[in-house]
């Protein structure tokens, strides 16, 4: 069940901010009379500090974390007894597809709610207050996954903003079930206006022509219904296969996406085929997006990509196993593209390793991208926080770059405290974003604030360095 939350916080006193570590700050929050999102209206230096500026014992306040791409219905299949016969034996992509298809035949509302709550609890406790959650709709599960996802969206709305993606993981223009799968998606979209995003997986279609029809249908339907669109795309390391990203961009232009949809965005996930692009192809891609003002974002999914996107080893080098995942930092810095990273799957055949904590993903990025500077760490944090939130269309006009809290921000925050989580009466401070990313602190050190409400329990067994002031319960 969702966690308990405090009443509205009106002020947080004595915190450190990114770029201003030598000063403690007070954050003042205001709420509208009617139920709506709160707003940070003032950030001012703390008048009386409990610590000297160089003490660095005060809490570090950062924007909350975001899951821009995570599968809600397939989470923690490996943690459930009913699916023990479907644990990986090969670890291949085809096995994952097959085992997941078999697992879906056993999905039921109680099972989906249980595993979905596991994912939400793990995520919110880590500091996630927004997520784009995929739930599948097809001839096997019908609308069961979707209905469970919408129920969780409502139950957890006070602590996490769930964007529900109605996902066509299976073909919708090929195979014997293509027409039925498409009909079910269209039925879901008509029946449930709470669906935020249309998602498809063009690469599962049996031909390039069918994949293109898949893309056209998703874009045209999203425009008609005013939805975001999210593609699992180009998930291969085979250079002989056409990169469908070019067709997506053409289809967006042909359908005049930018002129018809002022706020809806397009997300392209995985895209491992793009790692084989030349510098010229990357430049052409960025130019096409920029010159046509296309609201396109890319999400790399390293834990899944590194596990699944593997080219066959050469006969003369059997130990050489190339892996592929988007180099999001280069995409941002060298080409000005909008790129982020996401967790994708947790505890199933597609990704049996890793956790639901986005900070662990940012930490992994340090090694994957050989990104060891403090600026790298701050950019990686943005990629699982502010940039991720903007990419799924939730951040509004603020944009996604920068970690310094500002007036006008929504009060979705993490406060990181110096906590002894060793049991040795030793507390090692993390004074910067880099230290947080390089070695993510335990959840016990994280205070999660969801739209101005502190998630409980707040672990009162350790000293708090920030001071909270709450709106009167009767106010």
Short mmCIF file of C-alpha atoms in Angstrom, two decimals:
data_model
loop_
_atom_site.label_atom_id
_atom_site.label_comp_id
_atom_site.label_asym_id
_atom_site.label_seq_id
_atom_site.Cartn_x
_atom_site.Cartn_y
_atom_site.Cartn_z
CA UNK A 1 0.00 0.00 0.00
CA UNK A 2 1.14 3.60 -0.50
CA UNK A 3 3.24 5.15 2.28
CA UNK A 4 1.87 7.59 4.81
CA UNK A 5 2.62 11.24 4.12
CA UNK A 6 2.82 14.24 6.40
CA UNK A 7 0.68 17.32 5.99
CA UNK A 8 1.97 20.00 3.63
CA UNK A 9 5.44 21.34 4.35
CA UNK A 10 5.50 25.13 4.36
CA UNK A 11 9.23 25.54 4.93
CA UNK A 12 12.42 23.48 5.00
CA UNK A 13 15.26 25.16 6.85
CA UNK A 14 19.00 24.62 6.83
CA UNK A 15 19.74 22.66 3.65
CA UNK A 16 22.58 22.78 1.17
CA UNK A 17 21.95 23.27 -2.55
CA UNK A 18 23.95 22.30 -5.61
CA UNK A 19 26.42 25.04 -6.44
CA UNK A 20 25.99 26.71 -3.05
CA UNK A 21 27.54 24.26 -0.61
CA UNK A 22 29.07 26.95 1.62
CA UNK A 23 25.69 28.36 2.60
CA UNK A 24 22.60 26.88 4.21
CA UNK A 25 19.25 27.74 2.68
CA UNK A 26 15.56 27.83 3.58
CA UNK A 27 12.96 26.67 1.07
CA UNK A 28 9.46 28.15 1.35
CA UNK A 29 6.52 26.39 -0.30
CA UNK A 30 3.06 27.72 -1.12
CA UNK A 31 -0.07 25.77 -2.02
CA UNK A 32 -3.17 26.89 -3.92
CA UNK A 33 -6.50 26.89 -2.12
CA UNK A 34 -7.86 24.09 -4.29
CA UNK A 35 -6.01 20.74 -4.49
CA UNK A 36 -3.18 21.23 -6.93
CA UNK A 37 0.58 21.15 -7.14
CA UNK A 38 2.54 23.19 -4.63
CA UNK A 39 5.22 25.65 -5.67
CA UNK A 40 8.55 26.75 -4.21
CA UNK A 41 8.08 30.50 -3.81
CA UNK A 42 11.32 31.47 -2.06
CA UNK A 43 14.84 30.16 -1.47
CA UNK A 44 16.71 32.32 1.01
CA UNK A 45 19.88 32.03 3.12
CA UNK A 46 19.25 30.53 6.55
CA UNK A 47 19.41 33.24 9.19
CA UNK A 48 20.86 31.08 11.97
CA UNK A 49 22.86 28.00 11.07
CA UNK A 50 23.49 25.06 13.35
CA UNK A 51 26.75 24.35 11.58
CA UNK A 52 29.64 26.35 10.27
CA UNK A 53 29.81 26.73 6.50
CA UNK A 54 32.68 24.26 6.22
CA UNK A 55 31.04 21.67 8.47
CA UNK A 56 29.05 20.12 5.58
CA UNK A 57 26.83 18.16 7.96
CA UNK A 58 23.64 19.79 6.71
CA UNK A 59 21.35 17.91 4.35
CA UNK A 60 21.78 18.17 0.59
CA UNK A 61 18.52 19.00 -1.21
CA UNK A 62 18.16 17.69 -4.76
CA UNK A 63 15.33 17.31 -7.28
CA UNK A 64 13.46 14.02 -6.94
CA UNK A 65 14.19 11.05 -9.19
CA UNK A 66 12.19 9.87 -12.21
CA UNK A 67 11.62 6.60 -14.04
CA UNK A 68 11.24 7.66 -17.69
CA UNK A 69 10.81 4.06 -18.89
CA UNK A 70 9.86 1.14 -16.64
CA UNK A 71 7.67 -1.94 -17.08
CA UNK A 72 5.11 -2.13 -14.29
CA UNK A 73 3.40 -5.40 -15.17
CA UNK A 74 6.55 -7.51 -15.68
CA UNK A 75 8.43 -6.38 -12.57
CA UNK A 76 9.74 -8.99 -10.11
CA UNK A 77 8.43 -12.02 -11.99
CA UNK A 78 11.55 -13.81 -10.71
CA UNK A 79 10.57 -13.02 -7.12
CA UNK A 80 7.24 -14.80 -7.39
CA UNK A 81 6.89 -18.52 -6.73
CA UNK A 82 4.38 -19.06 -9.53
CA UNK A 83 7.04 -18.25 -12.13
CA UNK A 84 10.03 -20.22 -10.83
CA UNK A 85 9.83 -22.57 -13.83
CA UNK A 86 10.55 -19.58 -16.06
CA UNK A 87 13.91 -18.55 -14.63
CA UNK A 88 16.49 -18.04 -17.42
CA UNK A 89 18.46 -21.04 -18.58
CA UNK A 90 20.20 -19.41 -21.56
CA UNK A 91 19.83 -15.68 -20.94
CA UNK A 92 19.06 -14.95 -24.59
CA UNK A 93 16.69 -12.35 -26.00
CA UNK A 94 14.55 -14.98 -27.68
CA UNK A 95 14.29 -16.93 -24.42
CA UNK A 96 13.22 -13.75 -22.63
CA UNK A 97 10.50 -13.17 -25.22
CA UNK A 98 9.33 -16.78 -24.94
CA UNK A 99 9.39 -16.94 -21.14
CA UNK A 100 7.64 -13.60 -20.80
CA UNK A 101 4.89 -14.76 -23.17
CA UNK A 102 4.43 -17.84 -21.01
CA UNK A 103 4.47 -15.79 -17.80
CA UNK A 104 1.80 -13.44 -19.17
CA UNK A 105 -0.60 -16.36 -19.48
CA UNK A 106 -0.52 -16.60 -15.67
CA UNK A 107 -0.97 -12.88 -14.96
CA UNK A 108 -4.02 -12.08 -12.85
CA UNK A 109 -5.20 -8.93 -11.04
CA UNK A 110 -3.96 -9.93 -7.57
CA UNK A 111 -0.54 -10.94 -8.91
CA UNK A 112 -0.20 -7.74 -10.94
CA UNK A 113 -1.18 -5.56 -8.01
CA UNK A 114 1.29 -7.32 -5.70
CA UNK A 115 4.28 -7.05 -8.02
CA UNK A 116 3.31 -3.53 -9.08
CA UNK A 117 3.26 -2.42 -5.45
CA UNK A 118 6.68 -3.97 -4.94
CA UNK A 119 8.02 -1.83 -7.77
CA UNK A 120 6.31 1.33 -6.56
CA UNK A 121 7.46 0.85 -2.98
CA UNK A 122 11.06 0.23 -4.04
CA UNK A 123 10.96 3.24 -6.37
CA UNK A 124 9.29 5.78 -4.07
CA UNK A 125 11.55 4.84 -1.17
CA UNK A 126 14.52 5.55 -3.44
CA UNK A 127 13.18 9.01 -4.23
CA UNK A 128 11.12 8.48 -7.39
CA UNK A 129 8.07 10.74 -7.51
CA UNK A 130 7.25 10.37 -11.22
CA UNK A 131 7.39 7.45 -13.62
CA UNK A 132 6.36 6.42 -17.11
CA UNK A 133 5.00 2.91 -16.55
CA UNK A 134 4.41 0.43 -19.38
CA UNK A 135 1.55 -2.06 -19.20
CA UNK A 136 0.88 -4.48 -22.03
CA UNK A 137 -2.35 -4.90 -23.96
CA UNK A 138 -2.68 -7.89 -26.28
CA UNK A 139 -4.59 -11.09 -27.01
CA UNK A 140 -2.95 -12.89 -24.06
CA UNK A 141 -3.54 -10.44 -21.20
CA UNK A 142 -6.39 -8.46 -22.80
CA UNK A 143 -6.89 -5.36 -20.57
CA UNK A 144 -5.86 -7.02 -17.29
CA UNK A 145 -2.41 -5.37 -17.01
CA UNK A 146 -3.80 -1.99 -18.01
CA UNK A 147 -6.60 -2.09 -15.46
CA UNK A 148 -4.16 -3.03 -12.69
CA UNK A 149 -1.85 -0.20 -13.77
CA UNK A 150 -4.66 2.36 -13.73
CA UNK A 151 -5.71 1.19 -10.28
CA UNK A 152 -2.15 1.61 -9.00
CA UNK A 153 -1.96 5.02 -10.69
CA UNK A 154 -4.94 6.16 -8.63
CA UNK A 155 -3.89 4.52 -5.36
CA UNK A 156 -0.35 5.95 -5.44
CA UNK A 157 -1.15 9.37 -6.92
CA UNK A 158 -0.33 11.30 -3.73
CA UNK A 159 3.29 10.14 -3.71
CA UNK A 160 4.07 9.30 -7.35
CA UNK A 161 2.82 10.67 -10.66
CA UNK A 162 2.31 7.59 -12.86
CA UNK A 163 2.12 8.07 -16.60
CA UNK A 164 0.47 4.92 -17.92
CA UNK A 165 1.63 3.62 -21.30
CA UNK A 166 -0.73 1.28 -23.12
CA UNK A 167 1.95 -0.86 -24.76
CA UNK A 168 1.67 -3.05 -27.84
CA UNK A 169 4.64 -5.27 -27.04
CA UNK A 170 3.39 -7.83 -29.56
CA UNK A 171 2.86 -7.24 -33.32
CA UNK A 172 -0.15 -5.20 -34.38
CA UNK A 173 0.32 -5.48 -38.16
CA UNK A 174 1.68 -9.02 -38.53
CA UNK A 175 1.23 -12.51 -37.04
CA UNK A 176 -2.11 -14.24 -36.64
CA UNK A 177 -2.97 -12.01 -33.66
CA UNK A 178 -1.94 -8.64 -35.11
CA UNK A 179 -5.47 -7.40 -35.85
CA UNK A 180 -6.78 -8.54 -32.47
CA UNK A 181 -3.88 -6.89 -30.64
CA UNK A 182 -4.49 -3.60 -32.45
CA UNK A 183 -8.23 -3.77 -31.81
CA UNK A 184 -7.59 -4.29 -28.10
CA UNK A 185 -5.27 -1.27 -27.93
CA UNK A 186 -7.86 0.87 -29.69
CA UNK A 187 -10.56 -0.38 -27.33
CA UNK A 188 -8.37 0.46 -24.33
CA UNK A 189 -7.73 3.97 -25.60
CA UNK A 190 -11.42 4.61 -26.07
CA UNK A 191 -12.46 3.12 -22.74
CA UNK A 192 -9.75 4.61 -20.52
CA UNK A 193 -8.93 8.30 -21.05
CA UNK A 194 -6.52 8.00 -18.08
CA UNK A 195 -3.99 6.42 -20.48
CA UNK A 196 -1.25 8.99 -21.02
CA UNK A 197 0.94 7.39 -23.68
CA UNK A 198 0.64 5.09 -26.69
CA UNK A 199 3.55 2.65 -26.85
CA UNK A 200 4.54 0.16 -29.53
CA UNK A 201 7.46 -2.10 -30.41
CA UNK A 202 7.97 -1.88 -34.17
CA UNK A 203 10.92 -4.30 -34.22
CA UNK A 204 8.71 -7.28 -33.29
CA UNK A 205 6.80 -7.01 -36.56
CA UNK A 206 7.60 -9.65 -39.20
CA UNK A 207 8.74 -7.20 -41.88
CA UNK A 208 10.03 -3.67 -42.35
CA UNK A 209 6.79 -2.74 -44.07
CA UNK A 210 4.76 -3.93 -41.06
CA UNK A 211 7.11 -2.04 -38.71
CA UNK A 212 6.52 1.16 -40.69
CA UNK A 213 2.75 0.65 -40.54
CA UNK A 214 3.13 0.18 -36.78
CA UNK A 215 4.93 3.54 -36.51
CA UNK A 216 2.39 5.34 -38.71
CA UNK A 217 -0.54 3.96 -36.71
CA UNK A 218 0.97 5.00 -33.37
CA UNK A 219 1.76 8.55 -34.50
CA UNK A 220 -1.60 9.10 -36.21
CA UNK A 221 -3.53 7.68 -33.25
CA UNK A 222 -1.53 9.69 -30.71
CA UNK A 223 -2.22 12.90 -32.61
CA UNK A 224 -5.92 12.14 -32.88
CA UNK A 225 -6.25 11.38 -29.15
CA UNK A 226 -3.69 13.94 -27.90
CA UNK A 227 -1.33 11.40 -26.32
CA UNK A 228 2.43 11.09 -26.02
CA UNK A 229 3.98 8.29 -28.09
CA UNK A 230 6.78 5.96 -26.99
CA UNK A 231 8.57 3.50 -29.27
CA UNK A 232 10.80 0.56 -28.38
CA UNK A 233 12.99 1.00 -31.44
CA UNK A 234 16.03 -0.32 -33.30
CA UNK A 235 16.91 -2.86 -30.62
CA UNK A 236 19.72 -4.62 -32.49
CA UNK A 237 23.44 -4.45 -33.18
CA UNK A 238 23.02 -5.72 -36.74
CA UNK A 239 24.37 -3.11 -39.14
CA UNK A 240 22.60 -4.80 -42.06
CA UNK A 241 19.21 -3.87 -40.61
CA UNK A 242 17.69 -0.53 -41.46
CA UNK A 243 17.56 1.99 -38.61
CA UNK A 244 13.89 2.90 -38.33
CA UNK A 245 14.64 6.10 -36.43
CA UNK A 246 14.78 7.87 -39.80
CA UNK A 247 11.28 6.67 -40.66
CA UNK A 248 9.94 7.86 -37.29
CA UNK A 249 11.26 11.36 -37.97
CA UNK A 250 9.80 11.34 -41.47
CA UNK A 251 6.43 10.21 -40.14
CA UNK A 252 6.42 12.97 -37.52
CA UNK A 253 7.11 15.55 -40.22
CA UNK A 254 4.55 14.09 -42.61
CA UNK A 255 1.88 14.19 -39.91
CA UNK A 256 2.91 17.72 -38.85
CA UNK A 257 3.40 16.62 -35.25
CA UNK A 258 4.94 19.88 -34.06
CA UNK A 259 2.18 22.09 -35.42
CA UNK A 260 -0.63 19.79 -34.23
CA UNK A 261 0.75 18.83 -30.83
CA UNK A 262 2.22 21.64 -28.76
CA UNK A 263 2.86 19.66 -25.57
CA UNK A 264 3.00 15.96 -26.48
CA UNK A 265 6.38 14.33 -26.85
CA UNK A 266 7.93 11.36 -28.62
CA UNK A 267 10.27 8.96 -26.82
CA UNK A 268 12.57 6.47 -28.56
CA UNK A 269 13.81 3.68 -26.30
CA UNK A 270 16.80 1.32 -26.57
CA UNK A 271 17.96 2.37 -30.10
CA UNK A 272 21.10 0.27 -29.78
CA UNK A 273 21.38 0.15 -33.59
CA UNK A 274 22.30 3.84 -33.41
CA UNK A 275 25.54 3.02 -31.58
CA UNK A 276 26.82 1.86 -35.00
CA UNK A 277 26.20 5.30 -36.53
CA UNK A 278 29.07 7.32 -37.95
CA UNK A 279 29.71 10.88 -36.77
CA UNK A 280 28.09 12.09 -39.97
CA UNK A 281 24.93 10.06 -39.30
CA UNK A 282 24.73 11.41 -35.75
CA UNK A 283 25.10 14.96 -37.05
CA UNK A 284 22.40 14.37 -39.67
CA UNK A 285 20.07 12.91 -37.05
CA UNK A 286 20.53 15.84 -34.68
CA UNK A 287 20.12 18.34 -37.52
CA UNK A 288 16.88 16.74 -38.69
CA UNK A 289 15.40 16.84 -35.19
CA UNK A 290 16.57 20.37 -34.48
CA UNK A 291 15.67 21.94 -37.86
CA UNK A 292 12.16 20.50 -37.75
CA UNK A 293 11.60 21.34 -34.08
CA UNK A 294 10.65 17.74 -33.27
CA UNK A 295 10.01 17.01 -29.55
CA UNK A 296 11.98 13.77 -29.65
CA UNK A 297 13.86 12.26 -26.71
CA UNK A 298 16.04 9.16 -26.53
CA UNK A 299 16.20 6.89 -23.50
CA UNK A 300 19.10 4.51 -23.07
CA UNK A 301 18.35 1.49 -20.91
CA UNK A 302 21.81 0.26 -19.90
CA UNK A 303 20.92 -2.62 -17.56
CA UNK A 304 18.77 -4.26 -20.25
CA UNK A 305 20.89 -3.17 -23.21
CA UNK A 306 24.15 -4.45 -21.74
CA UNK A 307 22.48 -7.75 -20.90
CA UNK A 308 20.51 -8.28 -24.12
CA UNK A 309 22.03 -6.17 -26.94
CA UNK A 310 24.97 -8.41 -27.76
CA UNK A 311 26.40 -9.08 -31.19
CA UNK A 312 27.62 -12.58 -31.96
CA UNK A 313 31.35 -13.00 -31.25
CA UNK A 314 33.70 -13.41 -34.18
CA UNK A 315 35.01 -16.91 -34.84
CA UNK A 316 38.61 -15.76 -34.30
CA UNK A 317 37.76 -13.88 -31.09
CA UNK A 318 35.21 -15.95 -29.13
CA UNK A 319 35.74 -13.96 -25.93
CA UNK A 320 34.99 -10.63 -27.59
CA UNK A 321 31.35 -9.91 -26.75
CA UNK A 322 30.43 -6.41 -27.92
CA UNK A 323 27.60 -4.70 -26.08
CA UNK A 324 25.55 -1.71 -27.11
CA UNK A 325 23.74 1.07 -25.30
CA UNK A 326 23.24 4.70 -26.25
CA UNK A 327 26.07 6.98 -25.14
CA UNK A 328 23.70 9.55 -23.65
CA UNK A 329 26.40 11.94 -22.46
CA UNK A 330 27.93 12.27 -25.93
CA UNK A 331 24.48 12.63 -27.45
CA UNK A 332 23.76 15.56 -25.14
CA UNK A 333 27.14 17.28 -25.25
CA UNK A 334 28.31 16.70 -28.82
CA UNK A 335 25.00 16.73 -30.68
CA UNK A 336 22.59 18.66 -28.49
CA UNK A 337 20.13 15.77 -28.43
CA UNK A 338 17.65 15.18 -25.64
CA UNK A 339 18.83 11.92 -24.07
CA UNK A 340 18.29 10.26 -20.70
CA UNK A 341 18.62 6.85 -19.04
CA UNK A 342 16.02 4.55 -17.47
CA UNK A 343 15.74 1.33 -15.48
CA UNK A 344 13.38 -0.46 -17.94
CA UNK A 345 12.92 -3.91 -16.35
CA UNK A 346 13.50 -5.22 -12.84
CA UNK A 347 13.58 -8.88 -11.88
CA UNK A 348 12.50 -10.61 -15.09
CA UNK A 349 14.03 -12.51 -18.00
CA UNK A 350 14.83 -9.33 -19.92
CA UNK A 351 16.80 -7.90 -16.98
CA UNK A 352 17.36 -10.32 -14.09
CA UNK A 353 19.88 -7.99 -12.45
CA UNK A 354 19.84 -4.46 -11.05
CA UNK A 355 17.45 -2.55 -8.81
CA UNK A 356 14.66 -0.01 -9.12
CA UNK A 357 16.88 2.74 -7.72
CA UNK A 358 17.71 5.28 -10.47
CA UNK A 359 20.80 6.37 -8.53
CA UNK A 360 22.28 2.90 -9.03
CA UNK A 361 21.74 3.41 -12.76
CA UNK A 362 23.47 6.80 -12.68
CA UNK A 363 26.34 5.13 -10.82
CA UNK A 364 26.56 2.43 -13.50
CA UNK A 365 26.75 5.18 -16.11
CA UNK A 366 30.06 6.38 -14.65
CA UNK A 367 31.66 3.12 -15.78
CA UNK A 368 29.72 2.59 -19.00
CA UNK A 369 30.47 6.06 -20.33
CA UNK A 370 33.89 6.44 -18.64
CA UNK A 371 32.43 9.56 -17.05
CA UNK A 372 34.36 10.21 -13.88
CA UNK A 373 34.30 13.98 -13.45
CA UNK A 374 32.04 15.91 -11.11
CA UNK A 375 30.30 17.52 -14.11
CA UNK A 376 29.70 14.04 -15.53
CA UNK A 377 28.10 12.95 -12.28
CA UNK A 378 25.82 15.98 -12.22
CA UNK A 379 24.72 15.30 -15.80
CA UNK A 380 24.05 11.64 -14.97
CA UNK A 381 21.91 12.75 -12.03
CA UNK A 382 19.97 15.05 -14.35
CA UNK A 383 19.42 12.08 -16.67
CA UNK A 384 17.51 10.21 -13.94
CA UNK A 385 15.90 13.32 -12.51
CA UNK A 386 15.14 16.67 -14.12
CA UNK A 387 15.97 15.73 -17.71
CA UNK A 388 14.00 12.50 -17.39
CA UNK A 389 10.99 14.36 -16.01
CA UNK A 390 11.10 16.90 -18.84
CA UNK A 391 11.48 14.15 -21.45
CA UNK A 392 8.19 12.53 -20.41
CA UNK A 393 6.47 15.92 -20.49
CA UNK A 394 6.07 16.58 -16.77
CA UNK A 395 8.44 19.45 -16.02
CA UNK A 396 6.76 22.20 -18.00
CA UNK A 397 8.64 25.33 -18.98
CA UNK A 398 11.57 24.93 -16.56
CA UNK A 399 13.45 22.56 -18.84
CA UNK A 400 15.47 19.59 -17.73
CA UNK A 401 18.99 20.85 -17.15
CA UNK A 402 20.44 21.97 -13.85
CA UNK A 403 20.06 20.66 -10.31
CA UNK A 404 19.93 23.97 -8.42
CA UNK A 405 16.43 24.32 -6.99
CA UNK A 406 14.61 27.43 -8.18
CA UNK A 407 11.58 29.48 -7.33
CA UNK A 408 8.65 28.15 -9.32
CA UNK A 409 9.75 24.49 -9.02
CA UNK A 410 7.31 21.87 -7.80
CA UNK A 411 8.34 20.62 -4.34
CA UNK A 412 9.37 17.09 -5.37
CA UNK A 413 12.69 16.64 -3.57
CA UNK A 414 15.16 14.31 -1.97
CA UNK A 415 17.00 15.44 1.14
CA UNK A 416 20.16 13.42 1.71
CA UNK A 417 21.34 13.16 5.32
CA UNK A 418 24.62 11.94 6.75
CA UNK A 419 23.57 8.65 8.33
CA UNK A 420 25.36 5.80 10.03
CA UNK A 421 24.06 2.86 8.03
CA UNK A 422 27.03 0.66 8.96
CA UNK A 423 26.13 -0.10 12.57
CA UNK A 424 29.66 1.00 13.52
CA UNK A 425 28.81 4.49 14.82
CA UNK A 426 30.54 5.94 11.77
CA UNK A 427 28.89 8.35 9.35
CA UNK A 428 30.58 9.25 6.06
CA UNK A 429 29.18 12.46 4.55
CA UNK A 430 28.42 12.93 0.89
CA UNK A 431 29.02 16.60 0.25
CA UNK A 432 28.31 16.77 -3.48
CA UNK A 433 26.21 15.33 -6.26
CA UNK A 434 29.29 13.50 -7.50
CA UNK A 435 29.67 11.64 -4.20
CA UNK A 436 25.98 10.73 -4.33
CA UNK A 437 26.29 9.33 -7.86
CA UNK A 438 29.65 7.61 -7.38
CA UNK A 439 28.42 5.74 -4.30
CA UNK A 440 24.63 6.08 -3.86
CA UNK A 441 23.60 6.40 -0.22
CA UNK A 442 21.30 3.89 1.43
CA UNK A 443 17.57 4.60 1.36
CA UNK A 444 17.65 5.24 5.12
CA UNK A 445 19.53 8.46 4.42
CA UNK A 446 16.96 9.76 1.92
CA UNK A 447 14.02 11.92 2.92
CA UNK A 448 11.55 11.85 0.04
CA UNK A 449 9.23 14.83 -0.42
CA UNK A 450 6.29 14.26 -2.77
CA UNK A 451 4.61 17.52 -3.79
CA UNK A 452 5.48 19.08 -0.45
CA UNK A 453 4.56 16.05 1.68
CA UNK A 454 7.26 14.12 3.52
CA UNK A 455 7.09 10.36 3.10
CA UNK A 456 6.87 8.52 6.42
CA UNK A 457 8.44 6.86 8.29
CA UNK A 458 11.17 9.45 8.37
CA UNK A 459 13.63 7.24 10.31
CA UNK A 460 13.68 9.26 13.56
CA UNK A 461 16.44 7.07 14.97
CA UNK A 462 19.10 9.31 13.41
CA UNK A 463 19.62 13.04 13.88
CA UNK A 464 17.95 15.24 11.29
CA UNK A 465 19.92 18.21 10.08
CA UNK A 466 17.07 19.84 8.14
CA UNK A 467 14.11 21.40 9.95
CA UNK A 468 10.58 20.99 8.61
CA UNK A 469 7.61 23.25 9.28
CA UNK A 470 4.18 21.92 8.42
CA UNK A 471 0.84 23.46 7.55
CA UNK A 472 -1.68 23.10 10.37
CA UNK A 473 -3.91 20.06 9.89
CA UNK A 474 -7.00 22.24 10.15
CA UNK A 475 -5.72 24.92 7.78
#
